[in-house]
Coordinates of N, CA and C in Angstrom, one line a residue:
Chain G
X1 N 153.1 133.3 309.4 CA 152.9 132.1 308.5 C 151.9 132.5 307.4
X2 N 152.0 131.6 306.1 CA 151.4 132.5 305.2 C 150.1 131.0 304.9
X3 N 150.1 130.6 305.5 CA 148.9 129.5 305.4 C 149.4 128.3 303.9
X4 N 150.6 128.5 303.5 CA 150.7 127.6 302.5 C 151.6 126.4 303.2
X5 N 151.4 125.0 303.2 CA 152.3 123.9 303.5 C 152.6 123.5 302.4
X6 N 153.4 122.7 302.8 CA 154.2 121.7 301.6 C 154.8 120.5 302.6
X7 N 154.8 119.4 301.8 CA 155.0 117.8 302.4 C 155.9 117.4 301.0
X8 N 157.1 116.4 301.8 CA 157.5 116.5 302.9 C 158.4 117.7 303.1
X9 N 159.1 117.7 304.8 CA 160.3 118.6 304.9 C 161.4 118.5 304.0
X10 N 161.8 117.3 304.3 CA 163.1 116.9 303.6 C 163.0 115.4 303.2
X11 N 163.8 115.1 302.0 CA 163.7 114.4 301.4 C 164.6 113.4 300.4
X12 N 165.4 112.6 300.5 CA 166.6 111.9 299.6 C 165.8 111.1 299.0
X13 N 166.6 111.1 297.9 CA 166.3 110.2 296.6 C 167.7 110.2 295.8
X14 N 167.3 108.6 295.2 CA 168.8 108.3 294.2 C 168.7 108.8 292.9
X15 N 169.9 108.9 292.1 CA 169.7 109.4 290.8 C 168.9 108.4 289.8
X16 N 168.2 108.6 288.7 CA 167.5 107.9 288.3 C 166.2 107.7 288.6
X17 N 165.7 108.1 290.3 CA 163.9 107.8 290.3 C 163.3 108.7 289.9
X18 N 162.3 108.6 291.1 CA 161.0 109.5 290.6 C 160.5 110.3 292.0
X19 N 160.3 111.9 292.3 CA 159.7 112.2 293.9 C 158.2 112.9 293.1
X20 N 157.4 113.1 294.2 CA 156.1 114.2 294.2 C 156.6 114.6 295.3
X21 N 155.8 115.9 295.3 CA 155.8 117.1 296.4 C 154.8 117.5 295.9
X22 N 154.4 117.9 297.5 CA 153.1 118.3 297.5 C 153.0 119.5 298.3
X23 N 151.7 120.6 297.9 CA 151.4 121.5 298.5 C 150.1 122.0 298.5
X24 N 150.1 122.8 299.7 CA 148.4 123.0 299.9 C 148.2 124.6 300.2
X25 N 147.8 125.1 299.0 CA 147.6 126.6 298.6 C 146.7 127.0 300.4
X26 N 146.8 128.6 299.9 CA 146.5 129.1 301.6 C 144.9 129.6 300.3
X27 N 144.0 129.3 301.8 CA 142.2 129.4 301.2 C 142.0 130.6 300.8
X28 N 141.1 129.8 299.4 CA 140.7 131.4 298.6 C 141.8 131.5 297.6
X29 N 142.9 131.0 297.5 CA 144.0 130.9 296.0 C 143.6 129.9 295.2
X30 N 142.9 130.4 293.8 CA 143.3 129.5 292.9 C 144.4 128.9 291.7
X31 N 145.5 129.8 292.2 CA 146.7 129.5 291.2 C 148.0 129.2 292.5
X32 N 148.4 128.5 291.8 CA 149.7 127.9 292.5 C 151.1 127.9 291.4
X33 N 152.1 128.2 291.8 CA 153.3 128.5 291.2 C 154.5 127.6 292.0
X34 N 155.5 127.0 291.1 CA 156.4 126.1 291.9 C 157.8 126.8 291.6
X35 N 159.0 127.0 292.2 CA 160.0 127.4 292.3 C 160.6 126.4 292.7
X36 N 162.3 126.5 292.1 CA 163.6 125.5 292.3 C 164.8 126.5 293.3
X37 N 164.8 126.4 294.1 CA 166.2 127.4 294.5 C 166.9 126.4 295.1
X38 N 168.3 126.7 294.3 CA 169.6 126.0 294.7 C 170.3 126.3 295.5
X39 N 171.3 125.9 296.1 CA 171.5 126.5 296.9 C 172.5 128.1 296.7
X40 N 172.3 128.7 298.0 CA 173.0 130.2 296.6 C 172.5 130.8 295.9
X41 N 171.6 130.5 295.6 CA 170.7 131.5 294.7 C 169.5 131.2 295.0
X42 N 168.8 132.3 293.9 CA 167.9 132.7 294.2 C 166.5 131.7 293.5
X43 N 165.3 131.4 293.8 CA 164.2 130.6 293.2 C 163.9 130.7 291.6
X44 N 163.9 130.0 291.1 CA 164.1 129.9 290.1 C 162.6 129.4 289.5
X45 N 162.0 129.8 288.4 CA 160.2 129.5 288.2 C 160.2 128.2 287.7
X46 N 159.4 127.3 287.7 CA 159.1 126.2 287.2 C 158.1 126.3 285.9
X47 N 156.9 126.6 286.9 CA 155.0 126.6 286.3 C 154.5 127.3 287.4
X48 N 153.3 127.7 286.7 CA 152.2 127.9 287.4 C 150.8 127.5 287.0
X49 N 150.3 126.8 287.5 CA 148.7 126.3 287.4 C 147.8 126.6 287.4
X50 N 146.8 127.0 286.8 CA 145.6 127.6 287.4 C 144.7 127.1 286.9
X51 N 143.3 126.8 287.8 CA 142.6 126.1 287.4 C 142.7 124.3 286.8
X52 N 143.8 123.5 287.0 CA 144.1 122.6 286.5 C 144.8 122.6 285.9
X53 N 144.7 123.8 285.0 CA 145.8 123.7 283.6 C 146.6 124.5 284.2
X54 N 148.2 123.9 283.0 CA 149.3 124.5 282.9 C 149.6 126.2 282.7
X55 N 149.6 127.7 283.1 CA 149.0 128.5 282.7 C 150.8 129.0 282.0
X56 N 151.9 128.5 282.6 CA 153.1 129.2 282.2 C 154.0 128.3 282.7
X57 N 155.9 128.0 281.9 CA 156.5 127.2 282.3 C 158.1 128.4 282.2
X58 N 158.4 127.9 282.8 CA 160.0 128.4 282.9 C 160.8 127.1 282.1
X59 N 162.3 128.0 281.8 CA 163.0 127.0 281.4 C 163.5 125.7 282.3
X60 N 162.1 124.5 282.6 CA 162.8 123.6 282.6 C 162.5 122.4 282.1
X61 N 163.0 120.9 281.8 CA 162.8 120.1 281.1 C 161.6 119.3 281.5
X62 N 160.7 118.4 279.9 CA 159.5 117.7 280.7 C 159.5 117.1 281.9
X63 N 160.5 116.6 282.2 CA 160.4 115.6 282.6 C 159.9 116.3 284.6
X64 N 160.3 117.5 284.5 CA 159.6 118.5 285.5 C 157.9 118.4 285.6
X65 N 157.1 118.1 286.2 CA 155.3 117.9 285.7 C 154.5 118.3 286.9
X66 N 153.1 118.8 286.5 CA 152.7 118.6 287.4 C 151.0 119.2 287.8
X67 N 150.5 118.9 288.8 CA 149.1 118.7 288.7 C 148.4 119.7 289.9
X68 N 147.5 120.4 289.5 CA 146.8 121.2 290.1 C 144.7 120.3 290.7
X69 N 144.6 119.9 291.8 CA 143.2 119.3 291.9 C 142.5 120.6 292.6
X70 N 141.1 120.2 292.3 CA 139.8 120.9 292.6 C 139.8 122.0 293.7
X71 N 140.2 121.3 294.9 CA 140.5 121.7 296.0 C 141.9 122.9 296.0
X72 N 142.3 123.0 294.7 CA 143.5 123.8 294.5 C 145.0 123.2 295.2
X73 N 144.9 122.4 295.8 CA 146.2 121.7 296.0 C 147.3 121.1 294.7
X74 N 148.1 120.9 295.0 CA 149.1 120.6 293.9 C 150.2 119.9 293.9
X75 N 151.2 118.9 293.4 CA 151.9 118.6 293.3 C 153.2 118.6 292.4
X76 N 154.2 118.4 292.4 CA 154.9 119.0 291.3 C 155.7 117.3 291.4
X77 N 155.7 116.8 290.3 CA 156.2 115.3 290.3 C 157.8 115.7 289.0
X78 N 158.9 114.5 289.4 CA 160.1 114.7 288.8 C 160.6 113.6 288.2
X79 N 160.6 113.4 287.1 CA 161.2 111.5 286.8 C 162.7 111.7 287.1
X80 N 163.1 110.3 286.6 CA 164.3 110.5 286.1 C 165.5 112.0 286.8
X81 N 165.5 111.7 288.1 CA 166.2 112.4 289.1 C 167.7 112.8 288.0
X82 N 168.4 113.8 288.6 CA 169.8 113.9 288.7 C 170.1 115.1 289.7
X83 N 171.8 114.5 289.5 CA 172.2 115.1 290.8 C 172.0 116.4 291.3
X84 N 172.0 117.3 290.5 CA 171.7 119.2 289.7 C 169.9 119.2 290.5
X85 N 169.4 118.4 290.3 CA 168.2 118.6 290.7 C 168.5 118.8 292.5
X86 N 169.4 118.4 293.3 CA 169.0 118.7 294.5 C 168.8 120.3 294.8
X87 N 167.7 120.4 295.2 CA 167.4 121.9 295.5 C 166.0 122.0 297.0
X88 N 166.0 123.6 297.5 CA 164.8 123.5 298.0 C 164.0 123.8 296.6
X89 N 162.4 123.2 297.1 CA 161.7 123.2 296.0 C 160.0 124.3 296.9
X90 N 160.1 125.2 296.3 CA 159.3 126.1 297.2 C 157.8 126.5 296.4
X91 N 156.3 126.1 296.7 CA 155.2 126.1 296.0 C 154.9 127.8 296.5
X92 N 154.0 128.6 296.0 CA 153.2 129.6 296.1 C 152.2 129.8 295.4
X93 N 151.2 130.4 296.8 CA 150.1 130.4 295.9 C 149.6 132.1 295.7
X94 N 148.5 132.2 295.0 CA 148.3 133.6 294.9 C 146.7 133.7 294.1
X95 N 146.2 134.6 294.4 CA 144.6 134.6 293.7 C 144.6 134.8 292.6
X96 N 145.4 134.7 291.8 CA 145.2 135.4 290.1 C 146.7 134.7 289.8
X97 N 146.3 135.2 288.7 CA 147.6 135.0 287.6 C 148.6 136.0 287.5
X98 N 148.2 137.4 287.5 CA 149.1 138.3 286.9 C 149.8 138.9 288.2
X99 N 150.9 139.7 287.6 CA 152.0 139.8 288.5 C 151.5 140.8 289.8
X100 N 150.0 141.2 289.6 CA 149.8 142.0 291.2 C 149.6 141.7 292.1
X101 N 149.1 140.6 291.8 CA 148.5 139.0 292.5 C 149.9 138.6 293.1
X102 N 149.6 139.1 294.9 CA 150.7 138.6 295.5 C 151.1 137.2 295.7
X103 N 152.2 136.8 295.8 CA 152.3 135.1 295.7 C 152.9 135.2 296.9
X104 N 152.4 134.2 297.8 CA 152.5 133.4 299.4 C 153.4 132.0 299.0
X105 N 154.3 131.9 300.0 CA 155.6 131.0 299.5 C 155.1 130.0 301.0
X106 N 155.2 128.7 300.4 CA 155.7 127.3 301.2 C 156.9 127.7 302.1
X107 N 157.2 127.0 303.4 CA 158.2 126.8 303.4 C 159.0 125.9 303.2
X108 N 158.9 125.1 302.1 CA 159.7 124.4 301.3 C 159.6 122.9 301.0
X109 N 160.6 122.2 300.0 CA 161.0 120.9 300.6 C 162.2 121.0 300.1
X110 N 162.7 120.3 301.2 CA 164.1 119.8 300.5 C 165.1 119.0 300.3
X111 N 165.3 118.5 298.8 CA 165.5 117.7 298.2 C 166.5 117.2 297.6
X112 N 167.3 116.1 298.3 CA 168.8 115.8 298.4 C 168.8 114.6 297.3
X113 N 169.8 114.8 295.9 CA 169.9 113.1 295.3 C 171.1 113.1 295.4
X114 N 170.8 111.5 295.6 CA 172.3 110.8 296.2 C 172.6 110.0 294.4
Chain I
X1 N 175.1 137.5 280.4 CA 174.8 138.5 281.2 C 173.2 137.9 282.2
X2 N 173.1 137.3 283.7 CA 172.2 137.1 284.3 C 171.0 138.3 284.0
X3 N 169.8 138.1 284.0 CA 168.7 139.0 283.5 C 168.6 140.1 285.1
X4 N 168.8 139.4 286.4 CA 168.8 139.9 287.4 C 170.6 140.1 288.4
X5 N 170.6 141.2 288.6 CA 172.3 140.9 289.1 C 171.9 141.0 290.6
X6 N 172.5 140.7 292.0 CA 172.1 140.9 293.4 C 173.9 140.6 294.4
X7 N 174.5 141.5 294.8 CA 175.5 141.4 295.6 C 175.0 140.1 296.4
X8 N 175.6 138.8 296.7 CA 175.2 137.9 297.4 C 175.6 138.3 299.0
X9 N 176.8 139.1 299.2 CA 177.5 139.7 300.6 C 178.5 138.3 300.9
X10 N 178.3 138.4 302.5 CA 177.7 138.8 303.1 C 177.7 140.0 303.4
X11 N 176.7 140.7 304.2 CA 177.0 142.8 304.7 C 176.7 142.0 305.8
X12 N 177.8 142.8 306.4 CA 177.4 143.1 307.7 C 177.6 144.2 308.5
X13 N 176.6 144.7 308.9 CA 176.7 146.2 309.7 C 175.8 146.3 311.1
X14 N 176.3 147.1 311.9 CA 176.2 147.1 313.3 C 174.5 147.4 313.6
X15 N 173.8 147.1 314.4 CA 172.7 147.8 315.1 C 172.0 149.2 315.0
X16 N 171.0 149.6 314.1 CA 170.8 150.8 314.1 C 170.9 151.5 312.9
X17 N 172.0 150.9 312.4 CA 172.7 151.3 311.1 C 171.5 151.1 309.9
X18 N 171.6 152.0 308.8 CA 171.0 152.6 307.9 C 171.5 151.3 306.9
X19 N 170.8 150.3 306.3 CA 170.7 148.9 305.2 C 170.8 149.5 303.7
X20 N 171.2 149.6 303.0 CA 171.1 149.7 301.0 C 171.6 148.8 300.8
X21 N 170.0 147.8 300.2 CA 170.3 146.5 299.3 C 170.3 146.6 297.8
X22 N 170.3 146.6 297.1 CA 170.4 146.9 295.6 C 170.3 145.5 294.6
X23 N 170.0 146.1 293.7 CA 169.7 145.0 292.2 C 169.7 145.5 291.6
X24 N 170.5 145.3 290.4 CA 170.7 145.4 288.5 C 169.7 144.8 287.8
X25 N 169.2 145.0 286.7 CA 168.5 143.8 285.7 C 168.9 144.5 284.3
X26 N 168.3 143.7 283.4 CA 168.9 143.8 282.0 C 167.5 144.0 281.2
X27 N 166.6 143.3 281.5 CA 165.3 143.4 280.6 C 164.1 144.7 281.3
X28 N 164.0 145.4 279.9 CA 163.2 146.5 279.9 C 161.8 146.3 280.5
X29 N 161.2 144.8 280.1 CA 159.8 144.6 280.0 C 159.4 144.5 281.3
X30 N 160.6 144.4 282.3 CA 159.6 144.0 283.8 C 159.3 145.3 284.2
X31 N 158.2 145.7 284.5 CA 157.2 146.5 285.2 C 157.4 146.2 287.0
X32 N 157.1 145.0 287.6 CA 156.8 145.0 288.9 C 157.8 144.3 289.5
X33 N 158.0 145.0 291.0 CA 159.6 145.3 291.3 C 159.1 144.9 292.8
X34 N 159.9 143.6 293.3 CA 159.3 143.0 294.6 C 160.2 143.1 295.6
X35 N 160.6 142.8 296.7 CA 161.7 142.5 297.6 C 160.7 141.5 298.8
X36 N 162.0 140.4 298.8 CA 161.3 139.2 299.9 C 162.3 139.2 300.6
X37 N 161.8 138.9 301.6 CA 163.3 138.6 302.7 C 163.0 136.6 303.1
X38 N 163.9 136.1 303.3 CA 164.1 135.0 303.5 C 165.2 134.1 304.7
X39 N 164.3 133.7 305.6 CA 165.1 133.5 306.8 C 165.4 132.0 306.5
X40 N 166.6 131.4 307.1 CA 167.3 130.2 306.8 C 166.1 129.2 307.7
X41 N 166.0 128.4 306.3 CA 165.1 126.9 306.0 C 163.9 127.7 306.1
X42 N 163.3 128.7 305.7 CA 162.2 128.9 305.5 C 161.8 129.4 303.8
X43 N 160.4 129.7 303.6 CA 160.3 130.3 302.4 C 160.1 131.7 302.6
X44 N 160.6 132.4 301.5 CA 160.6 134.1 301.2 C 159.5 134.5 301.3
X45 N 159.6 135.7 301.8 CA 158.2 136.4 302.6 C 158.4 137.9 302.0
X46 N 157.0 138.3 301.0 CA 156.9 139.2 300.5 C 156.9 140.3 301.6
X47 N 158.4 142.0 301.1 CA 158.0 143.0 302.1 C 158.0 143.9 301.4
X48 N 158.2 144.2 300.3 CA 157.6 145.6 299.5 C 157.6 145.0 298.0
X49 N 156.7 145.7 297.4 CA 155.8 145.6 296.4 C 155.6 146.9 295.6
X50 N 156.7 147.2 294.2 CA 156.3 148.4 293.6 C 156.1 148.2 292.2
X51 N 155.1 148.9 291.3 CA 154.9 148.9 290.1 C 155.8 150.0 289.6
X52 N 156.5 150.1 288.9 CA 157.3 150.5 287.6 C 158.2 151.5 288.3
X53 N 158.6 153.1 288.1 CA 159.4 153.8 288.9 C 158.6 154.5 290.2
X54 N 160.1 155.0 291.0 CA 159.4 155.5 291.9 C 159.3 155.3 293.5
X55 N 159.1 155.6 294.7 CA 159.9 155.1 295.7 C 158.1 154.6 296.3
X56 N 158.7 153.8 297.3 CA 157.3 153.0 298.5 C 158.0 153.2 299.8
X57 N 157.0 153.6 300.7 CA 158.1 153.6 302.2 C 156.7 152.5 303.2
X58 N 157.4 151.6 303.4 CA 156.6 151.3 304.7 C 156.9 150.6 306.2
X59 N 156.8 151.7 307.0 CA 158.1 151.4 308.4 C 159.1 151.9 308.2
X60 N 159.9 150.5 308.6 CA 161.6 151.0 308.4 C 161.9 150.9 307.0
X61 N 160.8 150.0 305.9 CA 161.3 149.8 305.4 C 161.1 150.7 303.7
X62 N 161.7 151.6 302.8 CA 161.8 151.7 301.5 C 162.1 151.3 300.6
X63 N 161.3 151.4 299.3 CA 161.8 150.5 298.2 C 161.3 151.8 296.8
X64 N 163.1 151.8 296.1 CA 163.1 152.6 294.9 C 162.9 151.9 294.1
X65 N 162.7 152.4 292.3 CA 162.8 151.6 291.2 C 163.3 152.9 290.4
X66 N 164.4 152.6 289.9 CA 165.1 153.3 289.3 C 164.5 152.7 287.4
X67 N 163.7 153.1 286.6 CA 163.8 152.1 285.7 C 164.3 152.3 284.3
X68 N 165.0 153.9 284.3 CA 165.6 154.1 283.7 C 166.9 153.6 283.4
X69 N 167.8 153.8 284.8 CA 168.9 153.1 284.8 C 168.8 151.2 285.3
X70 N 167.6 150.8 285.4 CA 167.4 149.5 285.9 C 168.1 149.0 287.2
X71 N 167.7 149.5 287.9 CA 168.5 149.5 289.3 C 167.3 149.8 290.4
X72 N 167.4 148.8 290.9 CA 166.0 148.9 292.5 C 166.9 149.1 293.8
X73 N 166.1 149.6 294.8 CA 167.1 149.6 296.0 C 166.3 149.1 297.1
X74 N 166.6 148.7 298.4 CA 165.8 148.7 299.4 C 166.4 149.1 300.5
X75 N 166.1 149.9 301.2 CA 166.5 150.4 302.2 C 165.9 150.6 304.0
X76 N 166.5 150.0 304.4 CA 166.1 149.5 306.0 C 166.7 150.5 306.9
X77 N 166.1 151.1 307.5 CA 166.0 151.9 308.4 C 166.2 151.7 309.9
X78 N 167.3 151.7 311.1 CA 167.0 151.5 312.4 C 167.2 150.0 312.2
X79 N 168.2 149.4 311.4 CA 168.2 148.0 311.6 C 168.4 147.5 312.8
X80 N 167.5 146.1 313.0 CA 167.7 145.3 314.2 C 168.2 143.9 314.1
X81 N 168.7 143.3 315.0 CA 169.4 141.7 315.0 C 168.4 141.0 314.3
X82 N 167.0 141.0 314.3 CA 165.9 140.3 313.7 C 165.8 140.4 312.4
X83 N 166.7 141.3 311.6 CA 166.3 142.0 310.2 C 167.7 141.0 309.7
X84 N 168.4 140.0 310.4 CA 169.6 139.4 309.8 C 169.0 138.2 309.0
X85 N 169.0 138.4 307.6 CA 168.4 137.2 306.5 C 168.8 137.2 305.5
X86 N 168.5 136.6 304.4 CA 169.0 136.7 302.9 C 167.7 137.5 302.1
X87 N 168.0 138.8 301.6 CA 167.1 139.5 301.1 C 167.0 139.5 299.7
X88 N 166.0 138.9 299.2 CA 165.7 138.6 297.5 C 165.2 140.0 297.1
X89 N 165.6 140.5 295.6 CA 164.6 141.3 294.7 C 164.4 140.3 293.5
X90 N 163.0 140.8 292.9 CA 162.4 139.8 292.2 C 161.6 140.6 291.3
X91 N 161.4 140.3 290.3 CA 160.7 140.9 289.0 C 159.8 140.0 288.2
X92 N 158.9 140.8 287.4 CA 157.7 140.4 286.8 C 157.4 141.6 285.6
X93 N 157.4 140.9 284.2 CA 157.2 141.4 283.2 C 155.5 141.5 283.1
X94 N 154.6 140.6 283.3 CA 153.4 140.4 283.3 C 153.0 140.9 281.6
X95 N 153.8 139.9 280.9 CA 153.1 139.8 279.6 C 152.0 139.7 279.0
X96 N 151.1 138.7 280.0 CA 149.9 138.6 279.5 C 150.0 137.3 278.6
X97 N 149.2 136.5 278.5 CA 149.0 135.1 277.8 C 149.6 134.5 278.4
X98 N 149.7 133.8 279.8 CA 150.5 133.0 280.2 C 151.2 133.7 281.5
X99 N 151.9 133.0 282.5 CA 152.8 133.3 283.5 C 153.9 133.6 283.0
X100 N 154.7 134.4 283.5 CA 156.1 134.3 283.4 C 156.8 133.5 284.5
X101 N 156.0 133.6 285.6 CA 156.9 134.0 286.9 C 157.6 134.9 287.6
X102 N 157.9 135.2 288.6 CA 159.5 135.9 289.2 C 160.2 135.5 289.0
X103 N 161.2 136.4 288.7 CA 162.6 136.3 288.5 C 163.3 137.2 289.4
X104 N 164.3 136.1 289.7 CA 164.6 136.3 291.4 C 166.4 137.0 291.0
X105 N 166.7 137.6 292.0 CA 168.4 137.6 292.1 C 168.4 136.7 293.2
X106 N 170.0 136.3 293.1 CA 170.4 135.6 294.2 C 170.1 135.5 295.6
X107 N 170.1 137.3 295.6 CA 169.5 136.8 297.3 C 171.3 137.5 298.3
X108 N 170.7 139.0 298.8 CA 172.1 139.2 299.3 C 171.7 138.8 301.3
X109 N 173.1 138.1 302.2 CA 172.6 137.4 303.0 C 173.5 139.0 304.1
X110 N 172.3 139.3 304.8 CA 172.5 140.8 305.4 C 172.6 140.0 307.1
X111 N 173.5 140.5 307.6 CA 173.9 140.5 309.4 C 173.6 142.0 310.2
X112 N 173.4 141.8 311.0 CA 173.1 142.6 311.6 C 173.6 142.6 313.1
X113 N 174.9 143.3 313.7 CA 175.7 142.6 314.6 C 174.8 143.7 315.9
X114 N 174.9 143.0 317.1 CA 174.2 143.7 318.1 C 175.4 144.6 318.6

């Protein structure tokens, strides 16, 4: 176990709302990184946070967001659902920013729109 | 052309037997060359970790980087029924100013028949 959770397991939502997911970095990480993997492939980068702020985004649309608190916990919030969005959605955290800075993966959520 | 290419399989090969997983990529700039393994409904679990060319051995397990020809390998040694998962390679430019993220391949899903 790599000390990272994420809430909830699983998750449906209809097209058109809004979900958060949440995760809680393993102690002593203060960056957190969010990943999309569909099914079939492989994780796909969202962001990564550090310190509060936004430090890097992958290609995907605003409507993707999301918030890093004090305690280093995080959530990654989604408006305006569509169907393409169902995926697992997997947080990691890691001490640093740069790529030597190993990143520790959630085991997931996952996230069905109807 | 995908930046990362990864045989999805399935492989499947007997007990014992000698593993070569492999990945393509396209961009020169990544430097750091990962492999996760990932067991069904969980998240990917870092198991070798290499900077630029060059081979890493730990256990059963080795990891080349070919980065001339852009081609990584991983190679599993004395395979066991436990080693049956979907094995990611993953990459990092680490540009500096910002995250990139990993960039993942698909993820090839390896059996390992008793």
């Amino acid at each position: 176990e790599t000390g990272v959770t994420q809430s909830p397991t699983h998750l449906i939502k209809t097209r058109g709302q809004q979900v958060t997911l949440r995760c809680s970095s393993q102690s002593g990480h203060n960056t957190v990184s969010w990943y999309q993997q569909a099914l079939g492939q492989g994780p796909q980068f969202i962001f990564q946070y550090y310190r509060e702020e936004e430090n890097g985004r992958g290609n995907f649309p605003p409507r993707f967001s999301g918030l890093q608190f004090p305690n280093y916990s995080s959530e990654l919030n989604v408006n305006a659902l569509e169907l393409d969005d169902s995926a697992l959605y997997l947080c990691a955290s890691s001490s640093g920013t740069t790529s030597y800075n190993e990143q520790f993966f959630g085991p997931g959520t996952r996230l069905t729109v109807l | 052309q995908k930046e990362v290419e990864q045989d999805p399989g399935p492989l499947s090969v007997p007990e014992g037997a000698i593993v070569s997983l492999n990945c393509t990529y396209s961009n020169s700039a990544f430097q750091y060359f990962m492999w996760y393994r990932q067991y069904s409904r969980k998240g990917p679990e870092l198991l070798m970790y290499t900077y630029s060319s060059g081979n890493k051995e730990d256990g059963r397990f080795t990891a080349q980087v070919d980065k001339s020809s852009k081609y990584i390998s991983l190679f599993i040694r004395d395979s066991q029924p436990s080693d049956s998962a979907t094995y990611l390679c993953a990459m990092s430019a680490n540009l500096g100013g910002g995250a990139d993220g990993l960039t993942f391949g698909k993820g090839t899903h390896l059996i390992i028949q008793p």
